[in-house]
Coordinates of C-alpha atoms in Angstrom, one line a residue:
Chain A
M299 CA 61.2 -109.3 -221.1
P300 CA 61.8 -108.3 -217.5
D301 CA 64.6 -105.9 -216.6
L302 CA 66.2 -106.7 -213.3
A303 CA 67.2 -103.1 -212.8
R304 CA 63.5 -102.2 -212.5
I305 CA 62.6 -104.9 -210.0
Q306 CA 63.0 -104.6 -206.2
S307 CA 65.7 -107.0 -205.1
I308 CA 63.6 -108.7 -202.5
V309 CA 61.4 -110.1 -205.2
V310 CA 64.2 -111.9 -207.1
A311 CA 66.7 -112.9 -204.5
R312 CA 66.5 -113.9 -200.8
P313 CA 67.9 -111.0 -198.8
P314 CA 71.1 -111.7 -196.9
E315 CA 69.9 -109.7 -193.9
R316 CA 68.4 -111.7 -191.1
S317 CA 66.7 -109.0 -188.9
A318 CA 63.4 -107.8 -190.4
A319 CA 60.4 -105.5 -189.6
I320 CA 57.4 -104.4 -191.6
L321 CA 56.0 -101.0 -190.8
V322 CA 52.4 -100.2 -191.9
L323 CA 51.8 -96.6 -192.8
R324 CA 48.8 -94.3 -193.5
F325 CA 49.3 -91.2 -195.6
G326 CA 48.4 -87.7 -194.6
A327 CA 48.9 -85.1 -197.3
V328 CA 49.9 -86.5 -200.7
E329 CA 53.0 -84.3 -200.9
G330 CA 54.3 -85.7 -197.6
A331 CA 53.7 -89.3 -198.8
R332 CA 55.6 -88.6 -202.0
T333 CA 58.6 -87.1 -200.1
L334 CA 58.7 -90.1 -197.8
L335 CA 58.5 -92.6 -200.7
G336 CA 61.4 -90.8 -202.4
W337 CA 63.4 -91.0 -199.2
I338 CA 62.7 -94.8 -198.9
L339 CA 63.6 -95.4 -202.6
D340 CA 67.2 -94.1 -201.8
R341 CA 67.4 -97.2 -199.6
T342 CA 65.8 -99.7 -202.0
P343 CA 68.1 -102.0 -203.9
A344 CA 67.3 -103.2 -207.4
A345 CA 67.5 -106.9 -208.4
S346 CA 70.3 -106.1 -210.8
G347 CA 72.6 -105.3 -207.8
G348 CA 75.4 -102.9 -208.4
A349 CA 74.8 -100.3 -205.7
V350 CA 76.6 -101.0 -202.4
R351 CA 74.1 -102.5 -199.9
G352 CA 74.0 -100.4 -196.8
A353 CA 73.5 -101.5 -193.2
A354 CA 69.8 -101.7 -193.8
V355 CA 67.6 -101.8 -196.9
M356 CA 63.9 -100.9 -197.3
H357 CA 61.3 -102.3 -199.7
P358 CA 58.2 -100.2 -200.1
S359 CA 54.8 -101.6 -201.2
L360 CA 51.5 -100.0 -201.7
T361 CA 47.9 -101.0 -201.1
W362 CA 45.3 -99.9 -203.7
S363 CA 44.3 -97.1 -201.4
G364 CA 47.9 -95.8 -201.4
I365 CA 48.3 -96.1 -205.1
A366 CA 45.0 -94.4 -205.8
Q367 CA 46.1 -91.4 -203.6
L368 CA 49.5 -91.0 -205.2
A369 CA 48.4 -91.7 -208.8
R370 CA 45.5 -89.3 -208.9
D371 CA 47.4 -86.5 -210.7
L372 CA 49.6 -88.6 -212.9
D373 CA 49.1 -88.7 -216.6
G374 CA 47.0 -91.7 -217.7
L375 CA 46.7 -93.2 -214.2
D376 CA 43.1 -92.4 -213.5
P377 CA 42.2 -94.4 -210.3
A378 CA 38.7 -95.1 -211.5
T379 CA 40.1 -96.8 -214.6
G380 CA 42.7 -98.7 -212.5
A381 CA 40.1 -100.0 -210.2
E382 CA 38.4 -101.7 -213.1
A383 CA 41.6 -102.9 -214.8
L384 CA 43.4 -104.4 -211.7
E385 CA 42.2 -107.5 -210.0
P386 CA 39.1 -106.8 -207.9
W387 CA 40.6 -108.7 -205.0
F388 CA 43.5 -106.3 -204.9
V389 CA 41.3 -103.2 -205.2
A390 CA 38.9 -104.4 -202.4
P391 CA 40.3 -103.2 -199.0
L392 CA 39.2 -106.3 -197.2
P393 CA 38.9 -109.9 -198.4
T394 CA 35.6 -111.0 -200.0
H395 CA 34.5 -114.5 -199.0
P396 CA 36.7 -114.4 -196.0
V397 CA 35.4 -117.7 -194.6
E398 CA 36.7 -119.7 -197.6
L399 CA 40.2 -118.3 -196.9
G400 CA 40.1 -119.4 -193.2
F401 CA 39.5 -115.9 -192.0
V402 CA 36.8 -116.9 -189.5
G403 CA 36.4 -117.2 -185.7
E404 CA 39.6 -115.9 -184.0
S405 CA 41.1 -115.4 -187.5
A406 CA 38.2 -113.1 -188.6
P407 CA 39.2 -109.7 -190.2
D408 CA 37.4 -107.7 -187.5
L409 CA 39.9 -109.1 -185.0
W410 CA 43.0 -108.5 -187.1
W411 CA 45.8 -106.1 -186.1
E412 CA 44.8 -106.5 -182.4
G413 CA 41.6 -104.7 -183.2
R414 CA 43.5 -101.4 -183.3
W415 CA 43.1 -100.7 -187.0
S416 CA 41.8 -102.3 -190.2
S417 CA 43.6 -103.5 -193.4
A418 CA 41.5 -100.9 -195.1
D419 CA 43.4 -98.2 -193.2
A420 CA 46.8 -99.1 -194.7
D421 CA 48.4 -97.2 -197.6
M422 CA 52.0 -98.4 -197.6
T423 CA 54.1 -101.0 -196.0
V424 CA 57.9 -100.8 -195.7
H425 CA 59.8 -104.1 -195.3
V426 CA 63.0 -103.1 -193.5
L427 CA 65.9 -105.6 -193.5
A428 CA 69.2 -105.3 -191.6
A429 CA 72.2 -107.4 -190.7
D430 CA 71.4 -107.3 -187.0
D431 CA 68.9 -106.0 -184.5
D432 CA 70.9 -102.9 -183.7
A433 CA 71.1 -101.9 -187.4
L434 CA 67.4 -102.6 -187.7
D435 CA 66.6 -100.4 -184.7
L436 CA 68.5 -97.5 -186.3
A437 CA 66.8 -98.0 -189.7
V438 CA 63.3 -98.2 -188.2
A439 CA 64.0 -95.1 -186.1
A440 CA 65.1 -93.2 -189.1
L441 CA 62.1 -94.3 -191.1
R442 CA 59.8 -93.3 -188.3
A443 CA 61.4 -89.9 -188.0
E444 CA 61.0 -89.3 -191.8
A445 CA 57.4 -90.5 -191.7
E446 CA 56.6 -88.1 -188.9
R447 CA 58.3 -85.2 -190.6
N448 CA 56.1 -85.8 -193.6
G449 CA 52.8 -86.3 -191.8
V450 CA 52.6 -90.1 -192.5
A451 CA 51.1 -92.1 -189.5
E452 CA 52.3 -95.5 -188.4
L453 CA 49.6 -98.1 -187.8
S454 CA 51.2 -99.7 -184.7
L455 CA 50.8 -103.0 -182.9
A456 CA 51.1 -103.3 -179.1
G457 CA 52.1 -106.9 -179.1
F458 CA 55.4 -106.4 -180.7
A459 CA 58.3 -104.7 -178.9
G460 CA 58.8 -101.6 -180.9
G461 CA 55.3 -101.5 -182.2
A462 CA 55.7 -103.1 -185.6
L463 CA 55.8 -106.6 -187.1
R464 CA 59.3 -107.6 -186.3
G465 CA 61.4 -110.8 -186.2
R466 CA 64.3 -112.7 -187.6
V467 CA 64.9 -115.1 -190.5
P468 CA 66.4 -118.1 -188.6
S469 CA 69.8 -118.9 -189.9
D470 CA 69.2 -122.6 -189.7
G471 CA 65.8 -122.3 -191.4
V472 CA 64.0 -123.9 -188.5
L473 CA 60.7 -122.2 -187.6
H474 CA 58.7 -122.5 -184.4
F475 CA 57.0 -125.7 -185.1
G476 CA 60.4 -127.2 -185.4
Y477 CA 60.4 -128.0 -189.1
R478 CA 63.2 -126.9 -191.3
D479 CA 61.7 -124.4 -193.8
G480 CA 62.7 -122.8 -197.0
I481 CA 63.8 -125.9 -198.8
T482 CA 61.3 -125.5 -201.7
R483 CA 62.2 -122.4 -203.7
P484 CA 60.6 -122.0 -207.2
A485 CA 63.3 -121.6 -209.8
I486 CA 62.1 -118.6 -211.8
D487 CA 63.1 -118.0 -215.4
W488 CA 63.6 -114.3 -214.9
A489 CA 65.1 -113.8 -218.3
G490 CA 62.3 -115.5 -220.2
E491 CA 64.8 -117.7 -222.0
G492 CA 63.8 -121.1 -220.6
S493 CA 66.7 -121.1 -218.2
A494 CA 64.5 -122.3 -215.3
P495 CA 61.3 -124.2 -215.0
V496 CA 58.9 -121.5 -213.6
D497 CA 57.7 -118.7 -216.0
F498 CA 58.5 -115.2 -214.6
R499 CA 54.8 -114.5 -215.2
E500 CA 54.0 -116.5 -212.1
I501 CA 55.5 -113.6 -210.2
L502 CA 55.7 -110.4 -212.3
L503 CA 52.8 -108.3 -213.5
G504 CA 52.7 -106.5 -216.9
Y505 CA 53.3 -109.4 -219.2
P506 CA 49.9 -111.1 -219.7
S507 CA 49.7 -114.2 -221.9
E508 CA 47.0 -116.8 -222.7
D509 CA 48.4 -119.1 -220.0
Y510 CA 48.9 -116.2 -217.6
P511 CA 45.9 -113.7 -218.0
I512 CA 47.4 -111.3 -215.5
S513 CA 45.5 -108.1 -214.8
P514 CA 45.5 -105.6 -216.4
V515 CA 45.2 -107.7 -219.6
A516 CA 44.6 -104.8 -221.9
P517 CA 47.7 -102.7 -222.8
G518 CA 47.6 -99.2 -221.4
P519 CA 48.9 -96.9 -218.7
W520 CA 47.9 -99.2 -215.8
Q521 CA 49.6 -102.3 -217.4
D522 CA 52.7 -100.2 -217.9
F523 CA 52.5 -99.0 -214.3
V524 CA 52.4 -102.5 -212.7
R525 CA 55.0 -104.0 -215.1
D526 CA 57.9 -105.6 -213.2
G527 CA 56.0 -105.3 -209.9
T528 CA 54.4 -108.2 -208.0
I529 CA 51.5 -108.7 -205.7
G530 CA 52.6 -109.2 -202.1
C531 CA 50.4 -110.9 -199.5
I532 CA 51.5 -110.1 -196.0
L533 CA 50.1 -112.6 -193.5
W534 CA 50.6 -112.4 -189.7
I535 CA 50.2 -115.9 -188.5
E536 CA 50.4 -116.8 -184.8
Q537 CA 51.6 -120.3 -184.3
H538 CA 50.3 -122.3 -181.3
V539 CA 53.4 -124.4 -180.8
H540 CA 52.5 -125.8 -177.3
A541 CA 49.1 -126.9 -178.7
F542 CA 50.8 -128.6 -181.5
E543 CA 53.2 -130.4 -179.2
Q544 CA 50.3 -131.4 -176.9
F545 CA 48.5 -132.8 -180.0
L546 CA 51.5 -134.9 -180.8
D547 CA 51.5 -136.3 -177.2
D548 CA 47.8 -136.9 -177.2
T549 CA 47.8 -138.7 -180.6
V550 CA 50.5 -141.2 -180.0
A551 CA 48.0 -143.9 -179.0
A552 CA 46.2 -143.5 -182.3
V553 CA 49.3 -144.5 -184.3
R554 CA 50.7 -147.1 -182.0
G555 CA 51.5 -150.2 -184.1
V556 CA 51.4 -148.1 -187.3
A557 CA 54.3 -145.8 -186.7
P558 CA 57.7 -147.2 -185.8
E559 CA 58.0 -147.8 -182.0
G560 CA 59.5 -144.9 -180.2
L561 CA 59.1 -142.6 -183.2
E562 CA 55.4 -142.0 -182.9
R563 CA 55.5 -138.3 -182.1
E564 CA 57.8 -137.4 -184.9
W565 CA 56.0 -139.8 -187.3
I566 CA 52.8 -137.9 -186.6
A567 CA 54.5 -134.5 -187.1
S568 CA 55.9 -135.7 -190.4
R569 CA 52.4 -136.7 -191.6
I570 CA 51.0 -133.3 -190.7
L571 CA 53.6 -131.4 -192.8
G572 CA 54.7 -134.0 -195.4
R573 CA 58.3 -133.6 -194.2
W574 CA 60.1 -134.8 -191.2
R575 CA 61.2 -132.0 -188.9
N576 CA 64.7 -132.1 -190.5
G577 CA 63.1 -131.3 -193.8
S578 CA 63.3 -134.8 -195.4
P579 CA 60.2 -135.6 -197.4
V580 CA 58.0 -138.5 -196.3
T581 CA 57.4 -139.5 -199.8
R582 CA 61.1 -140.5 -200.0
W583 CA 61.5 -141.4 -196.3
P584 CA 58.2 -142.9 -195.2
D585 CA 59.5 -144.9 -192.2
E586 CA 62.1 -142.7 -190.5
P587 CA 64.1 -139.6 -191.4
P588 CA 67.6 -140.0 -192.6
A589 CA 70.4 -139.0 -190.2
A590 CA 71.4 -136.2 -192.6
A591 CA 68.5 -134.1 -193.9
D592 CA 67.5 -134.9 -197.4
T593 CA 66.9 -131.5 -199.0
D594 CA 66.7 -132.7 -202.6
D595 CA 63.4 -131.0 -203.6
A596 CA 62.9 -133.1 -206.8
F597 CA 60.1 -135.3 -205.6
G598 CA 56.4 -135.6 -206.5
F599 CA 53.2 -137.1 -205.3
A600 CA 51.9 -138.7 -208.5
D601 CA 53.2 -142.1 -207.4
D602 CA 51.4 -141.9 -204.1
P603 CA 47.9 -141.0 -205.3
D604 CA 46.1 -142.3 -202.3
G605 CA 48.4 -140.7 -199.8
A606 CA 49.8 -143.9 -198.4
R607 CA 53.2 -142.2 -197.8
C608 CA 52.3 -138.5 -197.7
P609 CA 48.7 -137.8 -196.6
L610 CA 46.7 -135.9 -199.2
A611 CA 46.0 -133.1 -196.6
A612 CA 49.6 -132.8 -195.5
H613 CA 50.6 -129.1 -195.6
I614 CA 53.2 -129.3 -198.4
R615 CA 50.9 -131.4 -200.6
L616 CA 48.1 -128.8 -200.5
V617 CA 50.1 -125.6 -200.8
N618 CA 52.3 -127.0 -203.6
P619 CA 50.7 -130.1 -205.2
R620 CA 53.6 -130.6 -207.6
D621 CA 52.6 -133.4 -210.0
D622 CA 49.5 -134.4 -208.0
R623 CA 46.5 -134.9 -210.2
L624 CA 44.3 -131.9 -209.8
T625 CA 40.6 -131.8 -210.7
P626 CA 39.8 -131.1 -214.4
P627 CA 38.7 -127.5 -213.6
L628 CA 41.9 -126.8 -211.8
R629 CA 44.0 -128.4 -214.5
A630 CA 42.3 -126.1 -217.0
K631 CA 43.0 -123.0 -214.8
F632 CA 46.6 -123.9 -214.3
P633 CA 47.9 -125.2 -217.7
K634 CA 51.5 -124.6 -216.6
G635 CA 51.1 -126.4 -213.3
P636 CA 49.9 -125.5 -209.8
P637 CA 50.5 -121.9 -208.6
R638 CA 53.8 -121.0 -207.2
L639 CA 54.7 -118.2 -204.8
I640 CA 58.0 -116.6 -203.6
R641 CA 58.3 -116.5 -199.8
R642 CA 60.2 -113.7 -197.9
G643 CA 58.8 -113.9 -194.4
F644 CA 60.3 -114.0 -190.9
A645 CA 59.6 -115.6 -187.6
Y646 CA 58.7 -113.7 -184.4
G647 CA 58.7 -114.5 -180.7
P648 CA 61.0 -116.7 -178.7
P649 CA 61.2 -120.5 -179.2
I650 CA 59.3 -122.5 -176.6
A651 CA 61.3 -123.3 -173.5
G652 CA 59.4 -126.4 -172.4
P653 CA 56.1 -128.3 -172.7
A654 CA 54.1 -126.0 -170.4
P655 CA 52.2 -123.2 -172.3
D656 CA 53.8 -119.8 -171.6
G657 CA 51.3 -117.4 -173.1
V658 CA 54.0 -115.8 -175.2
P659 CA 52.9 -115.0 -178.8
R660 CA 55.1 -116.5 -181.5
G661 CA 54.7 -117.2 -185.1
L662 CA 55.4 -116.1 -188.6
V663 CA 55.0 -113.0 -190.7
G664 CA 54.6 -114.4 -194.1
V665 CA 55.4 -112.3 -197.2
F666 CA 54.3 -114.1 -200.4
F667 CA 54.9 -112.8 -203.9
G668 CA 52.9 -113.8 -207.0
A669 CA 51.3 -112.1 -210.0
R670 CA 47.7 -113.1 -209.5
L671 CA 46.1 -112.6 -206.1
N672 CA 43.0 -114.7 -206.7
E673 CA 44.6 -117.5 -208.8
Q674 CA 47.7 -117.9 -206.7
H675 CA 47.6 -116.5 -203.2
R676 CA 44.0 -117.1 -202.6
S677 CA 43.9 -120.5 -204.3
V678 CA 46.5 -121.7 -201.8
L679 CA 44.6 -120.2 -198.9
R680 CA 41.3 -121.8 -200.1
W681 CA 43.0 -125.2 -200.6
M682 CA 44.3 -125.1 -197.0
Q683 CA 40.8 -124.6 -195.8
A684 CA 38.9 -127.1 -198.0
T685 CA 40.5 -129.9 -199.8
T686 CA 38.7 -129.9 -203.2
I687 CA 41.8 -129.9 -205.4
N688 CA 41.9 -133.6 -206.1
D689 CA 39.1 -135.9 -206.9
R690 CA 40.5 -138.4 -204.5
F691 CA 39.2 -136.3 -201.6
G692 CA 35.7 -137.1 -202.8
R693 CA 36.0 -140.8 -201.8
A694 CA 36.3 -142.5 -198.4
P695 CA 38.1 -142.3 -196.2
Y696 CA 38.6 -138.7 -197.3
S697 CA 36.2 -135.8 -197.8
G698 CA 36.2 -132.5 -199.7
T699 CA 35.8 -130.5 -196.5
M700 CA 39.1 -131.7 -194.9
Q701 CA 41.8 -129.1 -194.3
D702 CA 45.5 -128.6 -194.2
G703 CA 46.9 -130.6 -191.3
L704 CA 48.9 -127.7 -190.0
C705 CA 47.2 -124.5 -191.2
G706 CA 43.5 -125.4 -191.3
V707 CA 41.2 -123.1 -189.3
R708 CA 39.0 -125.7 -187.7
G709 CA 36.2 -123.3 -186.8
K710 CA 35.4 -122.9 -190.5
P711 CA 31.7 -124.0 -190.8
G712 CA 31.4 -127.6 -192.1
A713 CA 35.2 -128.3 -191.8
D714 CA 36.1 -132.0 -191.4
P715 CA 38.6 -132.1 -188.5
R716 CA 40.1 -135.5 -189.4
H717 CA 43.6 -136.0 -190.7
V718 CA 43.5 -139.4 -192.5
L719 CA 46.3 -141.8 -193.2
P720 CA 45.0 -144.7 -195.4
R721 CA 46.4 -148.1 -194.8
E722 CA 45.4 -151.7 -195.3
G723 CA 43.1 -152.8 -192.6
G724 CA 41.6 -149.4 -192.0
A725 CA 42.6 -145.8 -192.2
V726 CA 44.3 -144.1 -189.2
E727 CA 42.4 -141.0 -188.3
M728 CA 43.7 -138.1 -186.2
R729 CA 41.5 -135.3 -184.8
L730 CA 43.1 -132.0 -185.7
R731 CA 43.2 -128.9 -183.6
D732 CA 43.9 -125.2 -184.3
F733 CA 47.6 -124.8 -184.6
I734 CA 47.5 -121.3 -186.2
T735 CA 45.5 -118.1 -186.0
F736 CA 45.5 -115.5 -188.7
R737 CA 46.1 -112.1 -186.9
G738 CA 46.2 -109.9 -190.0
A739 CA 46.5 -109.8 -193.8
L740 CA 47.3 -107.2 -196.3
H741 CA 47.7 -107.3 -200.0
V742 CA 50.1 -104.8 -201.6
L743 CA 51.8 -104.0 -204.9
T744 CA 55.5 -104.4 -204.5
A745 CA 55.9 -102.1 -207.5
S746 CA 58.8 -101.6 -209.9
L747 CA 61.3 -99.0 -209.0
P748 CA 60.4 -96.7 -212.0
S749 CA 56.7 -96.8 -211.1
L750 CA 57.5 -96.0 -207.5
E751 CA 59.7 -93.1 -208.7
R752 CA 56.8 -91.8 -210.7
L753 CA 54.6 -91.8 -207.6
A754 CA 57.3 -90.2 -205.5
T755 CA 57.9 -87.4 -208.0
G756 CA 54.3 -87.0 -209.1
R757 CA 55.4 -86.9 -212.7
Chain B
M84 CA 27.2 -125.9 -200.9
T85 CA 25.2 -125.3 -204.1
H86 CA 25.1 -121.8 -205.5
A87 CA 22.7 -120.3 -208.0
L88 CA 24.0 -118.1 -210.9
N89 CA 21.4 -115.9 -212.4
L90 CA 23.5 -113.9 -214.9
T91 CA 21.1 -111.5 -216.6
L92 CA 22.4 -109.3 -219.4
P93 CA 20.6 -106.5 -221.2
L94 CA 20.7 -107.2 -225.0
K95 CA 21.6 -104.7 -227.5
Q96 CA 18.6 -103.6 -229.5
D97 CA 20.2 -102.5 -232.8
P98 CA 19.1 -104.6 -235.9
E99 CA 22.5 -106.2 -236.4
S100 CA 22.7 -107.4 -232.8
Q101 CA 19.2 -108.7 -232.9
K102 CA 20.0 -110.6 -236.1
A103 CA 23.0 -112.1 -234.3
L104 CA 20.8 -113.1 -231.4
A105 CA 18.5 -114.9 -233.8
H106 CA 21.5 -116.7 -235.3
L107 CA 22.7 -117.8 -231.9
G108 CA 19.3 -119.3 -231.3
E109 CA 19.5 -121.2 -234.6
I110 CA 22.9 -122.7 -234.0
F111 CA 22.7 -123.2 -230.3
A112 CA 21.6 -126.8 -230.3
A113 CA 24.1 -127.9 -232.9
E114 CA 27.2 -125.8 -232.1
V115 CA 27.0 -124.2 -228.7
Q116 CA 25.3 -126.8 -226.6
P117 CA 27.9 -129.6 -227.2
K118 CA 30.7 -127.3 -226.0
I119 CA 28.9 -126.4 -222.8
D120 CA 27.9 -130.1 -222.3
E121 CA 31.5 -131.3 -222.6
K122 CA 33.1 -128.8 -220.2
L123 CA 30.4 -128.9 -217.6
R124 CA 30.2 -132.7 -217.6
E125 CA 33.9 -133.1 -217.0
S126 CA 33.9 -130.5 -214.2
R127 CA 31.7 -132.5 -211.9
L128 CA 30.7 -129.1 -210.4
V129 CA 27.6 -128.0 -212.2
H130 CA 24.2 -129.5 -211.5
F131 CA 22.1 -127.7 -214.1
A132 CA 22.7 -125.0 -216.7
R133 CA 20.6 -123.2 -219.4
V134 CA 20.6 -120.1 -221.4
V135 CA 17.3 -118.1 -221.7
V136 CA 16.3 -115.2 -223.8
I137 CA 13.5 -112.9 -222.5
D138 CA 11.6 -111.0 -225.1
N139 CA 14.8 -110.3 -227.0
K140 CA 15.6 -107.8 -224.2
Y141 CA 17.6 -109.9 -221.8
I142 CA 19.7 -113.0 -222.0
Q143 CA 20.2 -115.2 -219.0
V144 CA 22.8 -117.8 -218.1
I145 CA 21.4 -119.7 -215.2
T146 CA 23.3 -122.5 -213.4
E147 CA 23.4 -124.3 -210.1
Y148 CA 26.9 -125.2 -209.2
E149 CA 29.1 -125.8 -206.1
G150 CA 32.4 -124.7 -204.8
S151 CA 33.9 -121.3 -204.4
H152 CA 32.8 -118.5 -206.8
E153 CA 36.3 -117.1 -206.8
E154 CA 37.8 -120.5 -207.5
Y155 CA 35.6 -121.5 -210.4
T156 CA 34.5 -118.3 -212.2
E157 CA 37.8 -118.2 -213.9
W158 CA 37.4 -121.8 -214.9
F159 CA 34.1 -121.0 -216.5
R160 CA 35.7 -118.1 -218.4
R161 CA 38.7 -120.1 -219.6
E162 CA 36.8 -123.2 -220.7
L163 CA 33.8 -121.6 -222.2
T164 CA 35.5 -118.5 -223.7
P165 CA 33.8 -118.9 -227.2
V166 CA 30.4 -119.4 -225.6
F167 CA 30.7 -116.3 -223.3
A168 CA 32.2 -114.3 -226.2
A169 CA 29.1 -115.1 -228.4
I170 CA 26.7 -114.2 -225.6
F171 CA 28.6 -111.1 -224.4
S172 CA 28.8 -109.8 -228.0
L173 CA 25.1 -109.4 -227.9
A174 CA 24.9 -107.6 -224.5
D175 CA 25.2 -104.0 -223.6
G176 CA 28.5 -103.0 -221.9
A177 CA 30.0 -106.4 -221.9
P178 CA 33.8 -106.7 -221.5
D179 CA 36.5 -108.6 -223.3
V180 CA 36.0 -112.2 -222.3
A181 CA 39.8 -112.6 -222.3
D182 CA 40.1 -110.3 -219.3
P183 CA 39.5 -112.2 -216.0
A184 CA 39.1 -109.0 -213.9
S185 CA 36.6 -107.5 -216.3
F186 CA 34.8 -110.8 -216.6
W187 CA 34.5 -111.1 -212.8
N188 CA 33.3 -107.5 -212.4
Y189 CA 30.7 -107.8 -215.1
A190 CA 29.4 -111.2 -213.9
S191 CA 29.2 -109.8 -210.3
R192 CA 27.2 -106.8 -211.3
H193 CA 24.8 -108.8 -213.5
N194 CA 24.2 -111.8 -211.3
V195 CA 20.7 -111.1 -210.1
R196 CA 20.1 -112.2 -206.6
S197 CA 17.2 -114.7 -206.0
L198 CA 14.5 -113.7 -203.7
G199 CA 14.5 -114.9 -200.1
K200 CA 17.5 -116.0 -198.1
S201 CA 20.0 -118.9 -198.4
V202 CA 19.6 -121.5 -195.8
D203 CA 23.1 -123.0 -196.2
G204 CA 25.3 -119.9 -196.1
S205 CA 25.7 -119.5 -199.8
T206 CA 26.8 -116.1 -200.9
T207 CA 26.7 -114.0 -204.1
L208 CA 29.8 -113.4 -206.2
S209 CA 30.3 -110.2 -204.2
G210 CA 30.1 -112.0 -200.9
E211 CA 26.7 -110.9 -199.8
P212 CA 24.2 -113.5 -198.5
A213 CA 22.6 -115.3 -201.4
G214 CA 18.9 -115.7 -202.0
Y215 CA 16.9 -118.9 -201.6
L216 CA 17.7 -122.0 -203.5
F217 CA 15.8 -125.2 -203.0
S218 CA 17.7 -128.5 -203.0
A219 CA 16.0 -131.8 -203.0
Y220 CA 19.0 -133.6 -201.8
G221 CA 20.4 -131.6 -199.0
G222 CA 23.2 -129.9 -200.8
R223 CA 24.9 -133.1 -201.9
T224 CA 27.6 -132.5 -204.4
V225 CA 27.6 -133.5 -208.1
A226 CA 30.4 -136.0 -207.4
Q227 CA 28.5 -137.5 -204.5
I228 CA 25.3 -137.9 -206.5
Q229 CA 27.1 -139.3 -209.5
D230 CA 29.1 -141.7 -207.3
G231 CA 25.9 -142.8 -205.6
L232 CA 24.3 -143.5 -208.9
G233 CA 27.3 -145.3 -210.3
I234 CA 27.8 -142.6 -213.0
V235 CA 31.4 -142.7 -214.2
I236 CA 32.8 -139.6 -215.9
A237 CA 35.8 -140.5 -217.9
D238 CA 38.7 -138.0 -217.3
Q239 CA 39.4 -136.8 -220.8
D240 CA 43.0 -135.9 -220.0
A241 CA 44.8 -138.9 -218.9
S242 CA 48.2 -137.3 -219.0
T243 CA 50.0 -136.1 -215.9
P244 CA 50.0 -132.4 -215.5
A245 CA 53.3 -130.5 -215.6

């Protein structure tokens, strides 16, 4: 069973720090990389707690390229064997089938990271968290100095002050589109005792079972190495908030007489996400949001199979279908229910000041943890870009090429740009626009502390 | 979009493996075929499927199906584990069918690309442009065709998923 003392704290518990940055690093000489990793590990808290948490903490993660370099001389960790044993999607430096994931057009991988570098260049990421921006500045400066001392290069970004992905976890949970976020948090049974509904195997590697055939399936050094680690997917997502607000303005006429008078804009926004902006689910509050936000997450979609209250392509219904009836192949693939992910991201950029576009970038740096890259992270990305999860999409007024109301990349070839709200007398249809652009993606192993220690010491 | 899978595996040539191959041929109609039939029918993803042996040197699993390779290869593996286990046991270098990563890697390496060039953007498992695949009905899906013909596939599992 998992041992919390081996797991990085960020995986198990939401960090208390609100200021955050992620530095992306490229190794020089292996010895320097080992020294830097050891220095970082002195600042990495375990999930078991115990040690006093400093002004800032650091959570290192490695790409396959970084692992292969540091594991080369370690007993039993032959990179060639590891490349076959681990998921091929983790080993591949860039996404295969990028179009299916929405990585197309302005979101295409060759435009990522401002065109300055490629995901394939990255060896390690360090997620730095601090109580405030001053403490974050100090921690990042210290990390940079140590990296430079050890010949490790930073892959920087010009669009962020300070050159790295950086932002804040909003204290009220409200992100740029104005929705309250973070209400849904999977309750993980970390002890494996049935104390919570979600099996720890959704998140942790190294404990494969028939229901969770997590790579490496075969016992051996690589399975031991990844145990108590998790796969992190870092997604830099620019959010086009002005375009979203303009869409709401422009679509009011389409819902007049359907939405409550005077509430049209917010009613449309609620049907795009599946929650009102205060976080209350539309399945429970179809006509208007309650005065006090309803954050009770115990709701489902099974009693709304046609999407009369919550549209089938609403964001929260695609990324977490709950009790929705999936297609037979997907039910077979997910015998314990749809995939779940842990989220540890942060927002960047200022809030919008008014309706006029200001040209200022803003968005979200998403950090998602799960055990299976293809079955969890990439399934959710695919479902956002093509709604084939539910047989109901195969019948009018729906189609299987519709997309997530909020996160669909409309330039995907063949995408159906409609957002459909079925109702008696004819469905209401909205014509969606691009509200997000993927600006970069990395997949990393947020490894266990003992495995990182092995890489740092070379033993 | 419809994809072609031309999985082509070199068969072991030792007498024991060749005897097992002959046995597979003998039991295929009665024991293997019904399992394939049941799972592919309920999927509403697969247009056609067959298993072919060439001169006792190669065995092919050939299908035309739709949807994402990365989404559905794992479904094939999970639902047809005994079938693939029987076939893989006859093939050189085949992995443990219980291992999704090995299954994907092996299938990717042994999916022979058709000649020509896909006209609808189909790709191979490894993401390269796929070869030519003729479709008489413009890439319509199995579900669209069945619905159009009034073919109803009963959902075997009426329970609500967890």
